[in-house]
Structures are given as structure tokens and as C-alpha cells.
Coordinates of C-alpha atoms in Angstrom, one line a residue:
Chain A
X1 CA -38.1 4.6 0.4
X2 CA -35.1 5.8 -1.5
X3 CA -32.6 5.9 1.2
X4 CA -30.8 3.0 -0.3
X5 CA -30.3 5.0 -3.5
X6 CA -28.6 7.6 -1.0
X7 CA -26.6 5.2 0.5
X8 CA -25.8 3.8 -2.9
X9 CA -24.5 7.4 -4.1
X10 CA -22.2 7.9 -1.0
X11 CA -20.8 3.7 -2.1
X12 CA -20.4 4.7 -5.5
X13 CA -18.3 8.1 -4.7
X14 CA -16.2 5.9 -2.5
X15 CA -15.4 3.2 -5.1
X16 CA -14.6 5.4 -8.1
X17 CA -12.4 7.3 -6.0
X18 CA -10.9 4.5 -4.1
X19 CA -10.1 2.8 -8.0
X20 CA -8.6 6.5 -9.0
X21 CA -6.1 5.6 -6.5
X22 CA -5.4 2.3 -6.9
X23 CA -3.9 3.4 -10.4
X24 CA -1.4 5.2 -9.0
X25 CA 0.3 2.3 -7.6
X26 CA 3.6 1.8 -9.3
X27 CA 3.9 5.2 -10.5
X28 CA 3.8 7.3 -7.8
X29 CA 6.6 10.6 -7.8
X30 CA 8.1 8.4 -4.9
X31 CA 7.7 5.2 -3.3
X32 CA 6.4 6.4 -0.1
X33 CA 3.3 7.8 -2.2
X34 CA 3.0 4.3 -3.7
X35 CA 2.2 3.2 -0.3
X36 CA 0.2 6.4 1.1
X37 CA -2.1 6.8 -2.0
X38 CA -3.2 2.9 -2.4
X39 CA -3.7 3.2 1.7
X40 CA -6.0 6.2 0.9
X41 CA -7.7 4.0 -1.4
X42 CA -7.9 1.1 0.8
X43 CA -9.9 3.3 3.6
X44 CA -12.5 4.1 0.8
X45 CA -13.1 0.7 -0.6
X46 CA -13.1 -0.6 3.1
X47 CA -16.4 2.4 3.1
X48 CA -17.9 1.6 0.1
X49 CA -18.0 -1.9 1.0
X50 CA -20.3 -1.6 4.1
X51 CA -22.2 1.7 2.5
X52 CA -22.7 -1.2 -0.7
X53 CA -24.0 -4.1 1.9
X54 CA -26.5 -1.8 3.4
X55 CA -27.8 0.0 0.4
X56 CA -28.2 -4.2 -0.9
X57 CA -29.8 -5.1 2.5
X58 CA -31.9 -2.0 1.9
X59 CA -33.1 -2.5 -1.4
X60 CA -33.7 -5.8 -0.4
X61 CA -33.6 -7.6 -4.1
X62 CA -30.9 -9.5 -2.6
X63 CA -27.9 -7.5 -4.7
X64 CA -24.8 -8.1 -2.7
X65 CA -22.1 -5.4 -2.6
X66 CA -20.4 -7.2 -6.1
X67 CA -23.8 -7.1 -7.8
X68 CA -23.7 -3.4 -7.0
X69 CA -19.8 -2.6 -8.0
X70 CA -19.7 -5.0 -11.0
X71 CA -23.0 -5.4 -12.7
X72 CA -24.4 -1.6 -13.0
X73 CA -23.1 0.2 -15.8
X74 CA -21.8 4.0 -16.2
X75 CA -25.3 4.9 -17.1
X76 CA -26.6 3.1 -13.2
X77 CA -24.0 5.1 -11.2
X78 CA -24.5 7.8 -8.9
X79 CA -20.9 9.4 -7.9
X80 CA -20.1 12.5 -8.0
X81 CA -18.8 13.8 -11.2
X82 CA -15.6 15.1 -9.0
X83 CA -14.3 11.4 -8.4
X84 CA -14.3 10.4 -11.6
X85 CA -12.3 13.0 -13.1
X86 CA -9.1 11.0 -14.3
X87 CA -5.9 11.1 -12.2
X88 CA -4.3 13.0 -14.9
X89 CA -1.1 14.3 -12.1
X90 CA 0.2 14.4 -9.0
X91 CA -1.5 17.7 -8.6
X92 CA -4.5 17.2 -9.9
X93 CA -4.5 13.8 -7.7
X94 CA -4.1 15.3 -4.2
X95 CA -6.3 18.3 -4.6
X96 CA -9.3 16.2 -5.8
X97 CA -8.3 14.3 -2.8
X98 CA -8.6 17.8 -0.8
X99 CA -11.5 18.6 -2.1
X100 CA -13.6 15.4 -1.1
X101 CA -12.0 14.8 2.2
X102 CA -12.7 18.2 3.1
X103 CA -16.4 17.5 2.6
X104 CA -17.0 14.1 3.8
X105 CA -14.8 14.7 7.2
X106 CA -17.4 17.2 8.0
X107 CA -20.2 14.7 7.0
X108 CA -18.8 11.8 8.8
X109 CA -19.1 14.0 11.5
X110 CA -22.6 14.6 11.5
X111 CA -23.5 11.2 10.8
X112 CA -22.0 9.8 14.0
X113 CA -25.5 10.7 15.1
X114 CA -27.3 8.9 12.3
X115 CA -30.8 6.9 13.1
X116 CA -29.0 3.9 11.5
X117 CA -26.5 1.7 13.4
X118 CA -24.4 0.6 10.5
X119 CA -24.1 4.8 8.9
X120 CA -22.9 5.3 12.8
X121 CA -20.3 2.5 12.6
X122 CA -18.7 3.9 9.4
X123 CA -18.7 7.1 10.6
X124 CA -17.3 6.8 13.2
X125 CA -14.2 5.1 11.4
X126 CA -14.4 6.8 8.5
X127 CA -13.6 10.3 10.3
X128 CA -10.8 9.3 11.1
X129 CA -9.7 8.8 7.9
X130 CA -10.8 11.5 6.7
X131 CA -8.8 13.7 9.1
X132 CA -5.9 12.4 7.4
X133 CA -6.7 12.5 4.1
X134 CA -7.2 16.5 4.4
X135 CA -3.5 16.6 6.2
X136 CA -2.4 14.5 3.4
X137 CA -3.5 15.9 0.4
X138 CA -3.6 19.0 1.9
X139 CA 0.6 19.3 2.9
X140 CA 0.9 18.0 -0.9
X141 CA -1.3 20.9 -2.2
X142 CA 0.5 23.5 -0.1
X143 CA 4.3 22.1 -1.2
X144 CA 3.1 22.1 -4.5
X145 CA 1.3 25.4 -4.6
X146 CA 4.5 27.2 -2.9
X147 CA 7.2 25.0 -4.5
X148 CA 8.4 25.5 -7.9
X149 CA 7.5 27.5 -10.8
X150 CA 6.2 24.1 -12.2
X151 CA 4.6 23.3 -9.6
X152 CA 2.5 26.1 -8.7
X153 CA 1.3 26.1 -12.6
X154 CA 0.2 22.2 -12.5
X155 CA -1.4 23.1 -9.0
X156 CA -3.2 26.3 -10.9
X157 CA -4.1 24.0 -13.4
X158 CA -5.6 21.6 -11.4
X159 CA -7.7 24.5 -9.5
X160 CA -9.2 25.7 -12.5
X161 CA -10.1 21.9 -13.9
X162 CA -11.1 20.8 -10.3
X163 CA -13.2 23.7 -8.8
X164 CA -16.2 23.0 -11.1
X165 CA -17.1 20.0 -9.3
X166 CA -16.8 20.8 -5.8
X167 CA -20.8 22.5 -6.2
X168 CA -22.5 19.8 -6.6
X169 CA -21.0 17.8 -3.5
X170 CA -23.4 19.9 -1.6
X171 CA -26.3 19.3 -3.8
X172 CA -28.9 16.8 -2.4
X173 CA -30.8 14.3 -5.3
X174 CA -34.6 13.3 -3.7
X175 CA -32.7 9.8 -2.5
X176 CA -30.3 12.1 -0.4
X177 CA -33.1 14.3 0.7
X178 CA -35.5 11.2 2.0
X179 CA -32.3 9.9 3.9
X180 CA -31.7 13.2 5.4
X181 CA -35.2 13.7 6.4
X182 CA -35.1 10.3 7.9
X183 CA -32.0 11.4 9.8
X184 CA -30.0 8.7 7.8
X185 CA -27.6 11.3 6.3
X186 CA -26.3 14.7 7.4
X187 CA -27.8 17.5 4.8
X188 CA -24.9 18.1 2.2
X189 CA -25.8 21.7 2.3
X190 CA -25.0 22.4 5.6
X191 CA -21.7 21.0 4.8
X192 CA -20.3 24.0 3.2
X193 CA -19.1 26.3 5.4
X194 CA -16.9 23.6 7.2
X195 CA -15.6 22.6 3.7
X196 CA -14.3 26.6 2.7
X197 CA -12.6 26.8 5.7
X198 CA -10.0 24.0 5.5
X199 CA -10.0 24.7 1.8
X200 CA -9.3 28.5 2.2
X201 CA -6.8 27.7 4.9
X202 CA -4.9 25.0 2.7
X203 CA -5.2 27.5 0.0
X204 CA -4.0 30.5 1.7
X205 CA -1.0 28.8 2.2
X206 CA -0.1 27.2 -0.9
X207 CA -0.5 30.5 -2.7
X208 CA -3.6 29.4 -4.7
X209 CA -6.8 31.6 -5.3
X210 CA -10.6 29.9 -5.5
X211 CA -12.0 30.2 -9.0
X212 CA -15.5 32.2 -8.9
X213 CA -17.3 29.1 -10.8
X214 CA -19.8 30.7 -12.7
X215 CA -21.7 27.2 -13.6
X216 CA -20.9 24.0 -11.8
X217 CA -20.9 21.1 -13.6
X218 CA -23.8 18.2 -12.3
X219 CA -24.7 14.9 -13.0
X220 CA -23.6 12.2 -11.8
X221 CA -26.4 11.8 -9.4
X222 CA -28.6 10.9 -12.4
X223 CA -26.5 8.8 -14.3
X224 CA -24.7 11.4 -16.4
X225 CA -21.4 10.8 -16.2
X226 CA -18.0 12.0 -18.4
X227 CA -16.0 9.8 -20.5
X228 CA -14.0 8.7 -18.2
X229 CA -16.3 6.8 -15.8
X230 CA -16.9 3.9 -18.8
X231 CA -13.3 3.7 -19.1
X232 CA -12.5 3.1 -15.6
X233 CA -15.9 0.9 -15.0
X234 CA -14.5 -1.4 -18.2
X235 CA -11.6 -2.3 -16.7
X236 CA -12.8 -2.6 -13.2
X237 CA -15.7 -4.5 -14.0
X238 CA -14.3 -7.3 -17.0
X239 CA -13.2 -10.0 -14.6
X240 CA -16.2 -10.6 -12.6
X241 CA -18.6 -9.7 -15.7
X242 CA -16.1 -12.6 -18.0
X243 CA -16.7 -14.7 -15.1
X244 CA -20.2 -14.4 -13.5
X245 CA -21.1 -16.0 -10.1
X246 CA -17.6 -17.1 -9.7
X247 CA -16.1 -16.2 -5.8
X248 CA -12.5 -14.3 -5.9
Chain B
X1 CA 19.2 24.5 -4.1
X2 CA 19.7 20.5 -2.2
X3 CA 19.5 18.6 -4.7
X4 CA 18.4 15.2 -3.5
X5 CA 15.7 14.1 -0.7
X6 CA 17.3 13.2 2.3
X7 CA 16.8 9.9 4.3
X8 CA 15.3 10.1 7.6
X9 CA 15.2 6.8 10.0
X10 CA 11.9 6.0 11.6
X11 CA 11.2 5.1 15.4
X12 CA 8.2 3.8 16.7
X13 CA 6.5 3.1 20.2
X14 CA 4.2 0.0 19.9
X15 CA 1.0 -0.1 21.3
X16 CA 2.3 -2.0 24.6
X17 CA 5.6 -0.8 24.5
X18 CA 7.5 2.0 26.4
X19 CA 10.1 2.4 23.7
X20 CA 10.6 3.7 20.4
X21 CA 12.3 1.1 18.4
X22 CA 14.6 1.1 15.4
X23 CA 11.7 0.3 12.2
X24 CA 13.6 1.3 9.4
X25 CA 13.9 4.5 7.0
X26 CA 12.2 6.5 4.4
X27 CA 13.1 9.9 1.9
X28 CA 11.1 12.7 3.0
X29 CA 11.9 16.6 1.9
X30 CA 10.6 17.7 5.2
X31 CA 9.6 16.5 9.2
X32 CA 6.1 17.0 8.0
X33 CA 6.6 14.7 4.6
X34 CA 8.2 12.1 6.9
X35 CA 6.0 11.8 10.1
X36 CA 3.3 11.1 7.1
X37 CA 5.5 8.8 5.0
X38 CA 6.7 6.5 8.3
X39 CA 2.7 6.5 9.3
X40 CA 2.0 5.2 5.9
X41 CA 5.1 2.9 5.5
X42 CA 5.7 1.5 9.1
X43 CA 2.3 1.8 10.9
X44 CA 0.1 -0.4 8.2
X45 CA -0.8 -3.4 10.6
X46 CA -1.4 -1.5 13.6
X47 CA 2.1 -1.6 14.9
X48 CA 2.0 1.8 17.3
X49 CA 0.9 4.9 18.9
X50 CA 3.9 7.1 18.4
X51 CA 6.4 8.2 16.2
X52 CA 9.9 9.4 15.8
X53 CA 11.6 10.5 12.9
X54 CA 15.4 11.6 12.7
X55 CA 17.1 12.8 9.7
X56 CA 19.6 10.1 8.9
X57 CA 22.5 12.5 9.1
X58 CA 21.8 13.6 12.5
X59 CA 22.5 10.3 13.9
X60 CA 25.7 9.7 15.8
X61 CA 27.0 6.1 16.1
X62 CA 29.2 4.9 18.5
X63 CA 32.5 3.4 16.7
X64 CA 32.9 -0.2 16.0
X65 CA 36.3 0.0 16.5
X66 CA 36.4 1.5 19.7
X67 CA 33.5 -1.5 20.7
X68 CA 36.2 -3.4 22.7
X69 CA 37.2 -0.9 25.0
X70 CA 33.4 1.0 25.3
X71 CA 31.7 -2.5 26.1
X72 CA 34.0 -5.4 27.0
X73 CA 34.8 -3.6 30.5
X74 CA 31.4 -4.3 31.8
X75 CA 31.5 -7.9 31.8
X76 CA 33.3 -8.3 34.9
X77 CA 31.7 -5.7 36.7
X78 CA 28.6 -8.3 38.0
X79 CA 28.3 -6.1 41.0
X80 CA 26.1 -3.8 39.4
X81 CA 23.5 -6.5 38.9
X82 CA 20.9 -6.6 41.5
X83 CA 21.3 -10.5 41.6
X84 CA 25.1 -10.2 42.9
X85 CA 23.6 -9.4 46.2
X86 CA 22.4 -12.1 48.2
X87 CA 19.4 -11.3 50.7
X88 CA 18.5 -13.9 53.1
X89 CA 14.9 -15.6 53.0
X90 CA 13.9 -14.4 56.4
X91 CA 14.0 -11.0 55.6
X92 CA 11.5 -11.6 52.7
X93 CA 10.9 -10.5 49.1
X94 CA 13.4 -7.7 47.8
Chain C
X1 CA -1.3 -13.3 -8.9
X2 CA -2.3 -16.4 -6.5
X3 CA 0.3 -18.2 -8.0
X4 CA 3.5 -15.7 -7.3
X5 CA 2.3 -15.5 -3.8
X6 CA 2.2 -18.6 -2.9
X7 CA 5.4 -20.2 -4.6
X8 CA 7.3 -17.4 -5.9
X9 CA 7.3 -15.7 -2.4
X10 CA 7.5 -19.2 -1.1
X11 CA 10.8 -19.6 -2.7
X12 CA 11.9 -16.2 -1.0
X13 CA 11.0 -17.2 2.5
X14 CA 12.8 -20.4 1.9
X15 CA 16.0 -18.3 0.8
X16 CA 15.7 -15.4 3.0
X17 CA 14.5 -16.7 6.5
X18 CA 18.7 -18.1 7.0
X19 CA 19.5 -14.9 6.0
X20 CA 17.8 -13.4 9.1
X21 CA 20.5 -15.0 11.3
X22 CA 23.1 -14.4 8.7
X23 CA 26.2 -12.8 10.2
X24 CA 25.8 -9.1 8.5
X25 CA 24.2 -7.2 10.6
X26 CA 21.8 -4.6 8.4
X27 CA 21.0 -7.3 5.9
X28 CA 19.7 -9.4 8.6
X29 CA 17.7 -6.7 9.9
X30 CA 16.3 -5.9 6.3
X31 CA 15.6 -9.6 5.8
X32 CA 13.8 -10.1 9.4
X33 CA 11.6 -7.5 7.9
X34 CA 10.9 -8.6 4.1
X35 CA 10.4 -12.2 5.6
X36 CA 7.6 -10.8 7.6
X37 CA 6.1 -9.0 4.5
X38 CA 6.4 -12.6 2.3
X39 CA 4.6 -14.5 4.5
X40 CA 1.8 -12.7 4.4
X41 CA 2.0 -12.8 1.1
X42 CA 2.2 -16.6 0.5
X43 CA -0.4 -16.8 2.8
X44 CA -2.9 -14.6 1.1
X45 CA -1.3 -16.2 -2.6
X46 CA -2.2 -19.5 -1.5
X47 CA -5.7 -18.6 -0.3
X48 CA -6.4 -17.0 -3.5
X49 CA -5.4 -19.7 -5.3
X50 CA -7.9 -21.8 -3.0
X51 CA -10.7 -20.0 -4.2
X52 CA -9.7 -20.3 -7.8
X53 CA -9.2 -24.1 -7.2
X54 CA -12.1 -24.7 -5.9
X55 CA -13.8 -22.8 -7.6
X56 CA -15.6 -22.6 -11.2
X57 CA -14.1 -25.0 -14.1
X58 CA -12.4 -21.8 -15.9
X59 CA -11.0 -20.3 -12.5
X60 CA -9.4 -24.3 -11.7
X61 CA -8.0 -23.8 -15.2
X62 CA -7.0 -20.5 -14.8
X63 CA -4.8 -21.4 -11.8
X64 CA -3.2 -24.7 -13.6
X65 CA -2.4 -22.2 -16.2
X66 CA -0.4 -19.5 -13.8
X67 CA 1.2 -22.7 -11.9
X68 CA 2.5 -24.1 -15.7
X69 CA 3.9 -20.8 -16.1
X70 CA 5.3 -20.1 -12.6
X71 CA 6.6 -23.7 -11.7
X72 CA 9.7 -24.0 -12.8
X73 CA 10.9 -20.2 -12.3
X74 CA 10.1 -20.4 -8.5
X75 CA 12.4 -23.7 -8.1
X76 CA 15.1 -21.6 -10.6
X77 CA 14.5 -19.0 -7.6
X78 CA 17.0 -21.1 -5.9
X79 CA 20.1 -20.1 -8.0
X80 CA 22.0 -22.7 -10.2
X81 CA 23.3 -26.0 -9.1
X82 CA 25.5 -26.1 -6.2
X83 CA 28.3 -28.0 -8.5
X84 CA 27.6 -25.0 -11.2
X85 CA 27.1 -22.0 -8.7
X86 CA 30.0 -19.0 -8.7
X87 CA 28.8 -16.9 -5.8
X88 CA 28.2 -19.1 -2.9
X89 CA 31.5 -20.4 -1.7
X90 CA 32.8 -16.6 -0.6
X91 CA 28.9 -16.0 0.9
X92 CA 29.0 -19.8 2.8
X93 CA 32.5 -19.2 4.0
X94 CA 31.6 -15.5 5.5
X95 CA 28.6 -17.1 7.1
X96 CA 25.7 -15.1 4.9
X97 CA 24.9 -18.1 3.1
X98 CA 23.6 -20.8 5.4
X99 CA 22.4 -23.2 3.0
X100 CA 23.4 -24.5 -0.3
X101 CA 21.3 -23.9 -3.6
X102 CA 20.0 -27.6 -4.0
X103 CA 19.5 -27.9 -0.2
X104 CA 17.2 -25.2 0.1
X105 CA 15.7 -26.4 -3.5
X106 CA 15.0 -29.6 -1.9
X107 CA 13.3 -28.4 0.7
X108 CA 11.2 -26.1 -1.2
X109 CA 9.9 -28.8 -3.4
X110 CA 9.0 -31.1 -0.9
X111 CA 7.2 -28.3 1.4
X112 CA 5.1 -27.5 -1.6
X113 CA 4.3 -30.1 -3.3
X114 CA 1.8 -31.2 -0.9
X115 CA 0.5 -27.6 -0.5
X116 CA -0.3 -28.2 -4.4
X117 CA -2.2 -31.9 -4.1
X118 CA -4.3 -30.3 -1.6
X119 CA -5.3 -27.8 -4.3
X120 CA -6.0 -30.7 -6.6
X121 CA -3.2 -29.2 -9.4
X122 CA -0.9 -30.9 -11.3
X123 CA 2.5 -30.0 -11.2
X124 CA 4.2 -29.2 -14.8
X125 CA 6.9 -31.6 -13.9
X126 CA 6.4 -35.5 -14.9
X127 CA 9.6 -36.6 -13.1
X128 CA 8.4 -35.5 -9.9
X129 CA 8.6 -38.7 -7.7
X130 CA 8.9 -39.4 -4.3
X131 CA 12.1 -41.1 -3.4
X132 CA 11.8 -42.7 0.1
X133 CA 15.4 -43.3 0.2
X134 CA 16.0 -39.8 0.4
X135 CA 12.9 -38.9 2.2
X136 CA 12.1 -36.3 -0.5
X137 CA 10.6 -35.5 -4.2
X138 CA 13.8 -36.0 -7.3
X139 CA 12.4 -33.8 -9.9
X140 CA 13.1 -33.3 -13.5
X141 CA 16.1 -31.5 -15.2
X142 CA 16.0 -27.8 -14.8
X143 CA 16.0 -25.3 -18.3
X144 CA 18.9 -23.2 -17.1
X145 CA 19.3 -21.5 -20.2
X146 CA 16.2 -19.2 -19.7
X147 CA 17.1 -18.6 -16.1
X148 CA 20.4 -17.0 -17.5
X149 CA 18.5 -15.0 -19.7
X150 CA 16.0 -13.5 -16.9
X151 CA 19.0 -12.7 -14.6
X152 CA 21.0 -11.5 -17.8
X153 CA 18.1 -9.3 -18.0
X154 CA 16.7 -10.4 -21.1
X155 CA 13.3 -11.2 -20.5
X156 CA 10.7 -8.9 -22.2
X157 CA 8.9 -8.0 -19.0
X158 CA 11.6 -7.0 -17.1
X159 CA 12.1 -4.1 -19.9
X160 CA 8.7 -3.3 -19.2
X161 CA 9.5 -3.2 -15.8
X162 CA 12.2 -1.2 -15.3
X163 CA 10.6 1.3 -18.2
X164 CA 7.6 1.2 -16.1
X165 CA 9.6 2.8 -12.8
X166 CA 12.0 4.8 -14.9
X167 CA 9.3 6.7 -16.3
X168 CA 7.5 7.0 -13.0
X169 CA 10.5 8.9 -11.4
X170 CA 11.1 10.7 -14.5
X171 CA 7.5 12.0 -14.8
X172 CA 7.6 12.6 -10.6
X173 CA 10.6 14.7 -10.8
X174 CA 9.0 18.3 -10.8
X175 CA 6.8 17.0 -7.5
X176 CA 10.5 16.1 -5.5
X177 CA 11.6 19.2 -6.8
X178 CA 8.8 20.7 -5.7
X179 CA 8.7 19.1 -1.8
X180 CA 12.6 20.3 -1.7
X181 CA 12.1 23.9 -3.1
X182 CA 9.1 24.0 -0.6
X183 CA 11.5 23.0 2.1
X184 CA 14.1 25.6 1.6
X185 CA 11.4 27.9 1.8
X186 CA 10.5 26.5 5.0
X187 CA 13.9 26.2 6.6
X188 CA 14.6 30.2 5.4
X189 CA 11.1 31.5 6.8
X190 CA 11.9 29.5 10.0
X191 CA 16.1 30.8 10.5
X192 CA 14.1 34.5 9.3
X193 CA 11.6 34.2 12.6
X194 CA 14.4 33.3 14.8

């Protein structure tokens, strides 16, 4: 059964993200976001923790949730391509943010009636989060949309670089599809409609327009990730790979 | 156009508690901007259900100078304690 | 990382927690709060540094490294001598300062250096000795001259620092401009529906 491999995806989205994040620490636009964007990341981690213990237990080859984060390369993870993309600014930041809170409040949703216990459990927290991760990123995408000249043209920017990976959020690999025949996980596809309206309603009043995306771009379900990912994977991964089977 | 952030001070009502207390302040450029930044500041450990935020300049404090003659004149006044009044035993608990 | 939790934030508690009673008002407020901040971090510093101790042979080393390095800076933490010290006769006379320098030095010492046997390190400091006279550690001469030039601001890192969170503002400026432009727009659209 592949459902592990699901779960494994839904970890891996959570950690990439979660690490995007993290590098904002220090250098956020004020030190209130230094404290609200490494929280963000710490509810994401605190997911891809548990989702990384089950998919392990699942598996059952005895990979524990480091195994999983430290010792797969670029070429072994399954994010999203979305998550990855680098932080590059503010803007960019919070409407990436938008973007994949708007889809997995929805699908925390769902899963709080998921056939398995521990899915339940982190949806059922995980919500939560979510709900405030959309008022988050979504108040910063509306001041910045309808703020200054400047600002509306990063937030424009960050439309038109961001909108081509919001497809394949709803796309379902064969791992996702055995988990959401096995009730494990709610179907992605069914996802969408919730998804366009908090978008559309964030966007309506930060002044922005959806993109028509003529081709998404996909991959990161099979391994075939940007640049970016190794980068970030290098330096998230050296410590435990210089020092391996050593406890931190 | 205002030109700086203004500081707003943050009040909040623990979990147990019937009061919003004093927890310090943060810069926000709007209510909505510093409801989020006191929940992300103040509310890390679990510390309450509710929140208050004032914009700093709103506040009006009582002068130190005057403190004498606002709070001195209550310290003789121990009639307004509900211990002052003695109740005898027979009549049991008030 | 271990390291600065557990003795550099160590030192702070030491220096801060007589602060809390001090007799200014909103720095004793600030300091009830940033006490209650360091102690979580010494606590999670020194538990870090407990799995690096007892863990593999290059994490032991790694953490006799950090606590080479960090050593004597945390006891400098303390400020210079009390014989030697310029600012602490107007801040013990107003009440802010509690303690002298060396007094609260002292203490520090002899709080930690058990914490540190437990770990099984070895403190950079071959004077160290228990004097039972005293009831507390004597310890070696102190390099003053590079605590003058961190708090002169020479060291390298605090360049890097400070460049670090100038550029952050600088580069977050057109996102506060932003929030406040937005706000205006707010405040207009709001006096407009009125």
C-alpha cells in the first residue's frame, strides 16, 4: 500500500515550507514578523513531525522521522513544487503562504473524518492553524496589494511567479489516490472550489487579478524538483548527515 | 502621509483570569496588524483567551505628581473595608 | 548554541533577576519579563548541551569547544571589577543596582561550576579552585582588554550583527510603508462611510 508515500508527500510539503520560514528569522520587515513567521513555521514542523512518524510506522523499515527529513535527497522528495520556491520577499513570502493555507485549511477539514486516528489528531490541530495562517498572510497580501505603488508591483510580481504552482496542489500522485480511496486523505480535487474563494476574496481586496495559467508547472510529486530544493536540503541536512546516529 | 508605525500596548485576559492585564507593547500600522502581532508576541505559551490592544497614545495616565493627594486620602478611610465591621458569631457567616 | 543558553543567559538571570525588584518602575517590569524568557532559555541551553555531552565523542568535543570559547565572556558578562567599575556607584546609590559586579560574579561561578562537572567538561580556567574559607571557587585573572573591545564595539561579529539588522529594516522599508499607506486608506474609507 502506498499510503505512506501520501503521507510522506503531505510531511515533506510541511518541512520545506516550515524551513522557508525559518530563514526569515532575523530579517523580517519588522520584529513582530520575526516572531509571527518562525511561529508559522513552528505549526508546520510540529505537522510534519507526526505526518513523518506515521509515514515511518507505515513503511515499516523502521525510518524514524530524522531518517526521513535528513537522509533522502532532492531527487527522494515529494513536496509540492510551490513550497520550495525561494522566499525571495516579503510579498512573495505571505502569498505562497496564502496560497497553501488556503488549500490545506480546507483539507484539514475533511480529514477530521479520516479512517486513521493519528491523520484525525493532526487535523484536528492543524485547522486551526491554518485558519490563521490564511488571516495572516492573507491581511499582509491585502496591505500590500492596496498599499503603495511598490508594493502593489512586488505583490503583482509575486502573482505572476506564484500562480503557476497553485495547479498542482489539487493534483493526486497514485500514493495520494490509494490514501484517498482508503479514506486516509481528503481528495485534493475536491479541494478547489474552497481554495478560489478565500483566494478571490483576499484578492478582491488587495486589488490583485488571478493570472489565466496556461500550463502549470508539476513535479515535485516524482522527485523533480527546482534548484532551489538542493540548496535548501544542503544546508538543512549537513549537521545530522556530518554526524550520523548522533541524538541532538 | 504618518510617517512612522505607531505603538500600541497589549492587554490580555488569561485563561483563568477575569482581567485583562498590562503584557507589554508592540508597532502595528493598524488594529488588525496588532491584534495579530500581540497574538504572535504575547500569546506564545498559552497565556490567554482574549485580547486588547490600545494605541499607546490613547492612554491617559493619572499624574504622579498629583499621586499624594489622589491616593493617600484612602488610607484612613478603613470603614470602607468590609472587615471594619464586626458581626457577632451567633448571628453566623457574613 | 547550548553553550550561550546555558551560561551566557545564565549570567543574565544572575544580573537581571535584582533588577526585577529594582526601584524604577518600567525597567523592572521589562526585566520581570526578559527573566522569564532566559530561563527558559538556560534551561533548554543546558539540556542541549546534555545531549551533546553525553553524546558521540565529536558532539563531547564540540561542546568543550563552544564552552573554551564562551567561558570567560559569560563571567566578563558581569562588568569590570568592582574596584575598576565607573557606573555602579550612581546605579547602587539609586537602588537599581542591588549587587556589586564581583558579588554577583561570584555567585555565578560557583552556581555553575557544578552544572559543568555534571556535564563531565572541563572548564578553560586552571586557577579555578575551591576556597573553603570563602565557601566559593577563586578563579583566574580576567583578559579585560578584549572585554573593552566587545563593549567598544570592536568585535568583528557585532559588525556583522548590526549590518545584519540594518539591512533587514532597510530592505523591509517599502512593506511598513506599505502597512501605513494601507492604513490611511483605511482610516479615509472608514471617516468617508461615516
Amino acid at each position: 500500500m502506498a499510503v505512506w508515500e501520501a503521507l510522506l508527500e503531505l510531511a515533506d510539503d510541511h518541512l520545506v515550507l516550515g524551513h522557508r520560514l525559518s530563514e526569515w528569522c532575523g530579517h523580517a520587515p519588522m520584529l513582530e514578523e520575526d516572531l509571527a513567521l518562525p511561529n508559522m513555521a513552528l505549526d508546520l514542523i510540529g505537522s510534519a513531525r507526526t505526518l513523518y512518524d506515521l509515514a515511518g510506522t507505515l513503511e515499516g523499515k523502521g525510518r524514524d522521522e530524522d531518517a526521513l527529513a535528513y537522509f533522502r535527497g532532492e531527487r527522494d522528495y515529494r513536496n509540492c513544487l510551490l513550497v520550495e520556491r525561494p522566499n525571495e520577499d516579503f510579498a512573495h513570502t505571505v502569498l505562497r503562504q496564502l496560497y497553501f493555507a488556503a488549500f490545506m485549511k480546507p483539507y484539514w477539514d475533511r480529514a477530521m473524518t479520516s479512517t486513521n486516528a493519528v491523520v484525525q489528531g493532526v487535523a484536528g490541530k492543524a485547522g486551526k492553524e491554518m485558519a490563521y495562517h490564511i488571516r495572516h498572510a492573507g491581511e499582509w497580501v491585502i496591505r500590500l496589494g492596496d498599499g503603495t505603488e511598490e508594493s502593489a508591483r512586488r505583490m503583482a510580481d509575486a502573482v505572476e511567479a506564484l500562480s503557476i504552482y497553485v495547479d498542482e496542489l489539487f493534483d493526486s500522485s497514485d500514493a495520494a489516490q490509494d490514501a484517498e480511496k482508503a479514506g486516509v486523505l481528503p481528495v485534493r480535487a475536491e479541494l478547489r472550489e474552497a481554495f478560489d474563494a478565500v483566494i478571490a476574496d483576499v484578492f478582491s481586496q488587495a486589488l490583485l487579478t488571478q493570472p489565466d495559467v496556461a500550463y502549470g508547472q508539476r513535479g515535485g510529486r516524482t522527485g523533480q524538483h527546482g534548484e532551489g530544493l538542493g540548496h535548501l536540503l544542503a544546508e538543512m541536512q549537513s549537521l545530522h548527515r556530518a554526524h550520523p546516529g548522533a541524538t541532538w | 502621509m504618518v510617517q512612522t508605525t505607531p505603538l500600541w500596548e497589549v492587554f490580555i485576559r488569561p485563561r483563568n483570569g477575569l482581567a485583562h492585564k498590562h503584557a507589554g507593547s508592540i508597532h502595528a500600522a493598524d488594529e488588525v496588524l496588532a491584534l495579530q502581532a500581540a497574538r504572535d508576541v504575547y500569546t506564545r505559551r498559552g497565556e490567554g483567551t482574549s485580547i486588547w490592544v490600545v494605541r499607546s497614545a490613547d492612554i491617559v495616565a493619572s499624574d504622579p505628581d498629583q499621586a499624594a493627594e489622589n491616593f493617600e486620602p484612602t488610607a484612613d478611610k478603613i470603614y470602607r473595608h468590609p472587615t471594619f465591621y464586626d458581626i457577632p458569631d451567633d448571628v453566623g457567616h457574613m | 548554541m547550548g553553550i550561550i543558553g546555558w551560561l551566557v543567559d545564565g549570567a543574565a538571570i544572575m544580573n537581571q533577576i535584582p533588577l526585577c525588584r529594582c526601584s524604577y518602575g518600567p525597567y523592572a517590569r521589562a526585566m520581570i519579563r526578559v527573566c522569564k524568557e532566559e530561563s527558559f532559555h538556560q534551561r533548554q541551553g543546558y539540556e542541549l548541551c546534555m545531549s551533546l555531552a553525553f553524546g558521540t565523542p565529536e558532539q563531547k568535543a564540540m561542546v568543550q569547544d563552544a564552552l573554551n570559547r564562551w567561558w570567560w565572556p559569560s563571567i566578563m558578562m558581569f562588568g569590570p571589577h568592582d574596584a575598576d567599575s565607573q557606573n555602579s556607584d550612581q546605579s547602587m546609590a539609586w537602588k537599581i543596582k542591588r549587587f556589586s559586579n564581583d558579588e554577583l560574579r561570584q555567585k555565578f561561578i560557583d552556581a555553575t561550576v557544578p552544572q559543568a562537572e555534571y556535564l563531565g567538561l572541563t572548564l578553560p580556567d586552571p586557577d579555578l579552585k575551591w576556597n573553603e574559607a570563602k565557601g566559593g571557587y577563586d578563579h583566574g585573572p580576567i583578559d579585560w582588554s578584549e572585554f573593552w573591545r566587545v563593549v567598544k564595539g570592536q568585535g568583528p561579529m557585532a559588525r556583522d550583527r548590526i549590518k545584519a539588522r540594518k539591512k533587514a529594516w532597510d530592505e523591509g522599508a517599502w512593506v511598513r510603508e506599505a502597512a501605513l499607506a494601507h492604513a490611511e486608506k483605511r482610516q479615509a474609507r472608514k471617516m468617508a462611510a461615516e
